[in-house]
């Protein structure tokens, strides 16, 4: 019983995702009286009717009480979590007990993050985002929603099954020699060759990495690239997994099994399969997006889905954070090439597109207007409103040129209007009257951005990308390099490290400064590959570990950095600490105490640890501060002193360079 | 700290039509000074959104959170209760507070729907206010976290005194009409035979009569006993009653041996009420063949208000003229002859009462401080309580009519057996709460309703306990309240889940900056224990404090050591003082009577 909904302030459903149970529940309430062939709109109508009163009430509360709902819980343990980002209200529902309030809030933030990666700065204008999320054209809308639904489903699957998505840090394959070789290969052979090719259509490979399932084998960034944030990298892994779902639950990485494994049943890219007109016999089963697709698979309509997928060599547009010397540029356009090497092993290339400088300009302008608007609405006027860096005065000249280059467009009109108000002698100048004009400029800039980076340049024109031939060459180069290793890698990815501490059942160690984690495998359905084997005990431990992470986050949210508890036959420990670059342990300071409905603690959707490090570094100026976390599960019979010794040893040993390549 | 930020009861049945105003449905809203449109906004929005969510999930909403407040919600029939607290208060405590509040109301007034049919909203509003203020008054944050009973500090009291209190209660139970009871001193429990929930409910009336002081004209006060004895009708749930009857005090007398000698008085009053013709003649002694018993059965709907019966049925359920329409006017209430209720006791003088009043008066000031209600508030509520007094007398009459033959009729109660599905509006069985006050000390007994009309039993109970109560009071009075044990270089709180009592060395005054980290950690850990059945113990450490919590089936204990070297890196270290907390707690708390082994 799960549902996620995005609604506008006028209670229009901008996106929804429901699982089959939730859909059935809704249909039951509506008597399931849909006629054949009108599944989708009917379901959408009923869901929007059902939620409308909640949405409207939520908006009313904000307007009149300056407070808003954050959650509802019913006696049968259904949970509704609500969160508003600008003018979009997100509602996540769970009725099967599998997700708690914090999981649902996290999911909402993850969806928000996904829209940022998919739509970039368009998300800064609620008006434009609304149109983007809910295209007028129903077929286009269905395709987009299916894609988002599929991403959400993939995220849900990873979050439930993959430890690196549980703690939201990237897991590396621990094989220092091979890892080093691969990085060298990516640098000297692959990226160099790609970037010197004439078939790259002006694109430049900035990052290249190899994934074995969800684990990172090698990551290379070119010299002039900024580092890729953990948050972005995790989303890219979700996207890669969504395109080429890896079969982590089976020992036999057989592509046939793979396609049947997930409830999605989605083969590569099938979500982008443009459906011909929906076959009338599908009925209501096709109404619910994801599950509808499942059912239709069962109805032997595989035929319709096997319509040739769009050219796999077409890159995906993604918007990623770029940090340069002069500052942070969020949501800069990149192209993402996801090249499958073997089932479970994927090469990902991220390129900077030739027009990306435009995005930087747009961001600079947007920031200037946003700052100005903020100050004006705080009541500051005149020069007080335009202090600081990247102000309107600074960008004025650049913006003139920029708009001139765009030619006669709507933004030109707005800009002239703005200048008349702001800069004309005797005009209102920098005062409250300028706020509407600021807003207009921001919307116009977002529209320009959308025009440049989101709209396809039309199918007739040659798509701008690394040529298919170049992509194929890259693929086969890496395949050749890893041919002898591939089976080893697939096994290794499931048995990454081993433990030699009697009584220690499991641990997770995270380096929050680099966003990387290390943990013994907990895969359940594999044959004899997990440290714990399989069966009820492993399942039990897995559930405990998942709960443990949620619990410790709750304590961390309230400022507790050490937590231990005895629960049933087990003893759990959690530690968070800071070190400087030389490994010297820094004194534990006061951690911020956050409210219950604060952004989720993690790195995927909202980087809590980045903010924590910044907060802590204030009292350690001039030092590079690193942050680590350790979680352990011991048998309860082990004496506490031994448990603590284990923890201490793990904490120091795991980060020794000889043991693993994290440092 | 203000705990409850909002409380309201909203009756959706009053706002069904298009033109109905939201304000029509607001039965009670706290804080009462909230502007009406804000009241309407909150009631309308919360009830509307709540209903929408509960329809989607086919289950009532129980918790609703806003950014700044969290609300416990109860939805029953058309009623919508919401109690809002600041978000820091553990959700479980907010829910417990709301349940306590609703249960208190039902305990003293019976069914909520029925009460609103019978009484003016203003009258009931003052009661909600009273219960809310009682639940919030006085005690520390820790008491609120655990929703526990306020007890006397047993560490400073000679155990013999506690034994004595228990013996008084047992002695009272020799009278077959007495179910069980408790002894309270200055708003704190000395000894109790009844469940913590029921004791908590009883204490509201105790503190009310205490702050109000005895009144000669109070219909619930028996002049015969010098104003020291009072009573009120209360309503027990079936499970509470079963619990009472299964308690150690029960001597299995109720199923048989109903003393015949009581009948005359009871029937006297009954027949008078029924016919308005006083009569003293004896009635047939067989209760089961008497018309009154069958009436009790047929009228059971009054106290088991199945809405299909009591609400919708236009035919009067009760044949009694004064109340047959269910909406008595204030005039009708006034018609009830108060003095005549307990005329059998009128022959006794009330000189003792006067003396007691003076003695009680000296305690009054002290009490208002102890109970935390504040003298001003009590004074302001005075007139309201007067009105309530008048109402109470009517309650007695209603009760007497309905359960006229009901003394000790287990079978009669069985006939009202509850539908377990409707837990909130499950049948309520009327009983009488009897209070005997000796200055700050109160003997509170739950008795069969007919106890009040049974002069012999009443006098027997009164006189057999009077001397012991006086003695106990004199002893308890000499125990200095503030002299709790040495503070020690640590803080602890020990919660007995079975008795719902708390032992702690935290000073009662709120706002001790040193105590706040401990209270915060305790609150978090308590929530964790409540949500995770298998959790046995935990140590949590922030930069400021390391707190150890442990629990068993029957208890939760929290411990924090002062000082120590908290300055550390937080990296795992077995020499870390935080990990020696379990050992220290075991050692230190032994002398507080807390055994953690």
Tab-separated table of N, CA and C in Angstrom, chain B residues 114-193:
chain	number	residue	atom	x	y	z
B	114	UNK	N	-24.320	11.557	25.293
B	114	UNK	CA	-25.411	11.698	26.244
B	114	UNK	C	-25.237	12.992	27.066
B	115	UNK	N	-24.019	13.254	27.503
B	115	UNK	CA	-23.775	14.449	28.310
B	115	UNK	C	-24.151	15.694	27.536
B	116	UNK	N	-23.828	15.691	26.248
B	116	UNK	CA	-24.139	16.886	25.465
B	116	UNK	C	-25.625	16.982	25.162
B	117	UNK	N	-26.312	15.857	25.260
B	117	UNK	CA	-27.761	15.937	25.102
B	117	UNK	C	-28.403	16.491	26.370
B	118	UNK	N	-27.794	16.182	27.488
B	118	UNK	CA	-28.421	16.525	28.763
B	118	UNK	C	-27.984	17.869	29.326
B	119	UNK	N	-26.792	18.309	28.958
B	119	UNK	CA	-26.248	19.479	29.624
B	119	UNK	C	-25.990	20.621	28.656
B	120	UNK	N	-25.882	21.784	29.244
B	120	UNK	CA	-25.516	22.928	28.417
B	120	UNK	C	-24.041	22.859	28.116
B	121	UNK	N	-23.656	23.255	26.904
B	121	UNK	CA	-22.240	23.154	26.512
B	121	UNK	C	-21.315	23.911	27.475
B	122	UNK	N	-21.798	25.026	28.010
B	122	UNK	CA	-20.936	25.806	28.900
B	122	UNK	C	-20.584	25.004	30.148
B	123	UNK	N	-21.566	24.269	30.634
B	123	UNK	CA	-21.330	23.449	31.823
B	123	UNK	C	-20.236	22.435	31.536
B	124	UNK	N	-20.380	21.778	30.393
B	124	UNK	CA	-19.413	20.737	30.060
B	124	UNK	C	-18.066	21.353	29.716
B	125	UNK	N	-18.098	22.536	29.131
B	125	UNK	CA	-16.839	23.217	28.813
B	125	UNK	C	-16.035	23.403	30.084
B	126	UNK	N	-16.712	23.813	31.149
B	126	UNK	CA	-15.979	24.056	32.387
B	126	UNK	C	-15.391	22.748	32.906
B	127	UNK	N	-16.061	21.652	32.596
B	127	UNK	CA	-15.499	20.369	33.062
B	127	UNK	C	-14.270	19.977	32.246
B	128	UNK	N	-14.372	20.131	30.928
B	128	UNK	CA	-13.172	19.857	30.116
B	128	UNK	C	-12.006	20.693	30.629
B	129	UNK	N	-12.313	21.971	30.902
B	129	UNK	CA	-11.252	22.869	31.366
B	129	UNK	C	-10.671	22.356	32.668
B	130	UNK	N	-11.555	21.898	33.528
B	130	UNK	CA	-11.114	21.413	34.830
B	130	UNK	C	-10.212	20.178	34.674
B	131	UNK	N	-10.641	19.237	33.845
B	131	UNK	CA	-9.850	18.011	33.685
B	131	UNK	C	-8.507	18.308	33.023
B	132	UNK	N	-8.568	19.194	32.038
B	132	UNK	CA	-7.336	19.549	31.334
B	132	UNK	C	-6.355	20.189	32.299
B	133	UNK	N	-6.880	21.100	33.102
B	133	UNK	CA	-5.993	21.801	34.027
B	133	UNK	C	-5.462	20.822	35.068
B	134	UNK	N	-6.302	19.888	35.475
B	134	UNK	CA	-5.823	18.897	36.449
B	134	UNK	C	-4.686	18.065	35.859
B	135	UNK	N	-4.880	17.618	34.627
B	135	UNK	CA	-3.875	16.739	34.022
B	135	UNK	C	-2.558	17.467	33.781
B	136	UNK	N	-2.660	18.763	33.600
B	136	UNK	CA	-1.434	19.502	33.267
B	136	UNK	C	-0.759	20.089	34.482
B	137	UNK	N	-1.450	20.035	35.604
B	137	UNK	CA	-0.966	20.824	36.733
B	137	UNK	C	0.230	20.164	37.393
B	138	UNK	N	0.919	21.019	38.086
B	138	UNK	CA	1.867	20.541	39.087
B	138	UNK	C	3.109	19.835	38.652
B	139	UNK	N	2.965	18.616	38.267
B	139	UNK	CA	4.145	17.760	38.266
B	139	UNK	C	5.186	18.120	37.219
B	140	UNK	N	6.260	17.397	37.289
B	140	UNK	CA	7.434	17.701	36.465
B	140	UNK	C	7.256	17.178	35.043
B	141	UNK	N	8.213	17.551	34.195
B	141	UNK	CA	8.226	17.058	32.819
B	141	UNK	C	8.286	15.536	32.785
B	142	UNK	N	9.040	14.980	33.723
B	142	UNK	CA	9.166	13.528	33.738
B	142	UNK	C	7.809	12.868	33.971
B	143	UNK	N	7.013	13.453	34.862
B	143	UNK	CA	5.682	12.899	35.101
B	143	UNK	C	4.863	12.925	33.823
B	144	UNK	N	5.029	13.991	33.063
B	144	UNK	CA	4.269	14.086	31.825
B	144	UNK	C	4.747	13.061	30.805
B	145	UNK	N	6.052	12.829	30.771
B	145	UNK	CA	6.582	11.859	29.811
B	145	UNK	C	5.994	10.477	30.073
B	146	UNK	N	5.934	10.109	31.343
B	146	UNK	CA	5.468	8.753	31.668
B	146	UNK	C	3.978	8.698	31.951
B	147	UNK	N	3.321	9.837	31.982
B	147	UNK	CA	1.906	9.895	32.353
B	147	UNK	C	1.664	9.079	33.625
B	148	UNK	N	2.464	9.340	34.644
B	148	UNK	CA	2.377	8.476	35.816
B	148	UNK	C	1.593	9.140	36.945
B	149	UNK	N	1.291	8.343	37.923
B	149	UNK	CA	0.576	8.823	39.105
B	149	UNK	C	1.507	9.656	39.971
B	150	UNK	N	0.928	10.634	40.622
B	150	UNK	CA	1.724	11.357	41.618
B	150	UNK	C	1.608	10.614	42.938
B	151	UNK	N	2.694	10.197	43.459
B	151	UNK	CA	2.652	9.450	44.714
B	151	UNK	C	3.442	10.208	45.771
B	152	UNK	N	3.196	9.849	47.022
B	152	UNK	CA	4.022	10.459	48.055
B	152	UNK	C	5.400	9.832	47.969
B	153	UNK	N	6.378	10.567	48.414
B	153	UNK	CA	7.746	10.073	48.360
B	153	UNK	C	7.928	9.020	49.451
B	154	UNK	N	7.891	7.780	49.022
B	154	UNK	CA	7.870	6.701	50.002
B	154	UNK	C	9.195	6.580	50.759
B	155	UNK	N	10.240	7.195	50.218
B	155	UNK	CA	11.543	7.011	50.865
B	155	UNK	C	11.601	7.664	52.242
B	156	UNK	N	10.788	8.730	52.416
B	156	UNK	CA	10.855	9.422	53.701
B	156	UNK	C	9.785	8.978	54.674
B	157	UNK	N	9.037	8.015	54.278
B	157	UNK	CA	7.878	7.666	55.087
B	157	UNK	C	8.065	6.300	55.720
B	158	UNK	N	7.698	6.256	56.969
B	158	UNK	CA	7.742	4.998	57.690
B	158	UNK	C	6.838	3.999	56.956
B	159	UNK	N	7.393	2.872	56.553
B	159	UNK	CA	6.587	1.886	55.820
B	159	UNK	C	5.331	1.479	56.583
B	160	UNK	N	5.393	1.601	57.906
B	160	UNK	CA	4.224	1.243	58.695
B	160	UNK	C	3.029	2.122	58.358
B	161	UNK	N	3.318	3.366	57.983
B	161	UNK	CA	2.224	4.272	57.624
B	161	UNK	C	1.542	3.795	56.342
B	162	UNK	N	2.359	3.302	55.412
B	162	UNK	CA	1.787	2.794	54.168
B	162	UNK	C	0.939	1.558	54.460
B	163	UNK	N	1.453	0.766	55.368
B	163	UNK	CA	0.715	-0.431	55.755
B	163	UNK	C	-0.615	-0.038	56.385
B	164	UNK	N	-0.526	0.990	57.203
B	164	UNK	CA	-1.720	1.452	57.888
B	164	UNK	C	-2.773	1.908	56.875
B	165	UNK	N	-2.322	2.630	55.863
B	165	UNK	CA	-3.242	3.099	54.812
B	165	UNK	C	-3.883	1.905	54.116
B	166	UNK	N	-3.075	0.911	53.842
B	166	UNK	CA	-3.602	-0.277	53.174
B	166	UNK	C	-4.632	-0.976	54.064
B	167	UNK	N	-4.333	-0.984	55.355
B	167	UNK	CA	-5.265	-1.644	56.286
B	167	UNK	C	-6.591	-0.905	56.375
B	168	UNK	N	-6.524	0.411	56.335
B	168	UNK	CA	-7.765	1.198	56.359
B	168	UNK	C	-8.634	0.780	55.182
B	169	UNK	N	-8.002	0.674	54.021
B	169	UNK	CA	-8.754	0.312	52.817
B	169	UNK	C	-9.356	-1.081	52.954
B	170	UNK	N	-8.546	-1.977	53.471
B	170	UNK	CA	-9.057	-3.343	53.618
B	170	UNK	C	-10.217	-3.392	54.599
B	171	UNK	N	-10.087	-2.600	55.640
B	171	UNK	CA	-11.148	-2.583	56.637
B	171	UNK	C	-12.457	-2.108	56.001
B	172	UNK	N	-12.352	-1.098	55.159
B	172	UNK	CA	-13.552	-0.571	54.514
B	172	UNK	C	-14.208	-1.638	53.649
B	173	UNK	N	-13.388	-2.486	53.098
B	173	UNK	CA	-13.939	-3.496	52.198
B	173	UNK	C	-14.741	-4.552	52.931
B	174	UNK	N	-14.681	-4.505	54.241
B	174	UNK	CA	-15.528	-5.439	54.975
B	174	UNK	C	-16.993	-5.161	54.684
B	175	UNK	N	-17.273	-3.906	54.393
B	175	UNK	CA	-18.637	-3.597	53.983
B	175	UNK	C	-18.819	-4.085	52.555
B	176	UNK	N	-19.789	-4.937	52.331
B	176	UNK	CA	-19.921	-5.543	50.998
B	176	UNK	C	-20.237	-4.540	49.904
B	177	UNK	N	-20.649	-3.371	50.271
B	177	UNK	CA	-20.995	-2.391	49.233
B	177	UNK	C	-19.776	-1.598	48.770
B	178	UNK	N	-18.679	-1.774	49.464
B	178	UNK	CA	-17.453	-1.051	49.081
B	178	UNK	C	-16.644	-1.941	48.147
B	179	UNK	N	-16.330	-1.428	46.969
B	179	UNK	CA	-15.554	-2.237	46.024
B	179	UNK	C	-14.066	-2.168	46.333
B	180	UNK	N	-13.528	-0.986	46.243
B	180	UNK	CA	-12.102	-0.796	46.483
B	180	UNK	C	-11.861	0.688	46.590
B	181	UNK	N	-10.658	1.070	46.971
B	181	UNK	CA	-10.427	2.493	47.123
B	181	UNK	C	-8.968	2.844	47.195
B	182	UNK	N	-8.720	4.094	47.566
B	182	UNK	CA	-7.341	4.536	47.709
B	182	UNK	C	-7.264	5.605	48.788
B	183	UNK	N	-6.067	5.800	49.292
B	183	UNK	CA	-5.834	6.852	50.276
B	183	UNK	C	-4.904	7.866	49.647
B	184	UNK	N	-5.310	9.118	49.693
B	184	UNK	CA	-4.538	10.183	49.060
B	184	UNK	C	-4.144	11.218	50.100
B	185	UNK	N	-2.970	11.793	49.917
B	185	UNK	CA	-2.552	12.847	50.829
B	185	UNK	C	-2.030	14.031	50.006
B	186	UNK	N	-2.701	15.137	50.151
B	186	UNK	CA	-2.315	16.359	49.445
B	186	UNK	C	-2.083	16.104	47.951
B	187	UNK	N	-3.044	15.453	47.342
B	187	UNK	CA	-2.962	15.245	45.901
B	187	UNK	C	-1.993	14.160	45.487
B	188	UNK	N	-1.525	13.380	46.426
B	188	UNK	CA	-0.618	12.284	46.070
B	188	UNK	C	-1.131	10.968	46.637
B	189	UNK	N	-0.800	9.907	45.945
B	189	UNK	CA	-1.301	8.604	46.367
B	189	UNK	C	-0.462	8.069	47.518
B	190	UNK	N	-1.141	7.642	48.594
B	190	UNK	CA	-0.445	6.970	49.687
B	190	UNK	C	-0.570	5.465	49.485
B	191	UNK	N	-1.766	5.045	49.187
B	191	UNK	CA	-1.989	3.623	48.974
B	191	UNK	C	-3.205	3.481	48.079
B	192	UNK	N	-3.174	2.503	47.205
B	192	UNK	CA	-4.341	2.326	46.349
B	192	UNK	C	-4.586	0.858	46.073
B	193	UNK	N	-5.857	0.518	45.988
B	193	UNK	CA	-6.227	-0.851	45.653
B	193	UNK	C	-6.685	-0.936	44.210
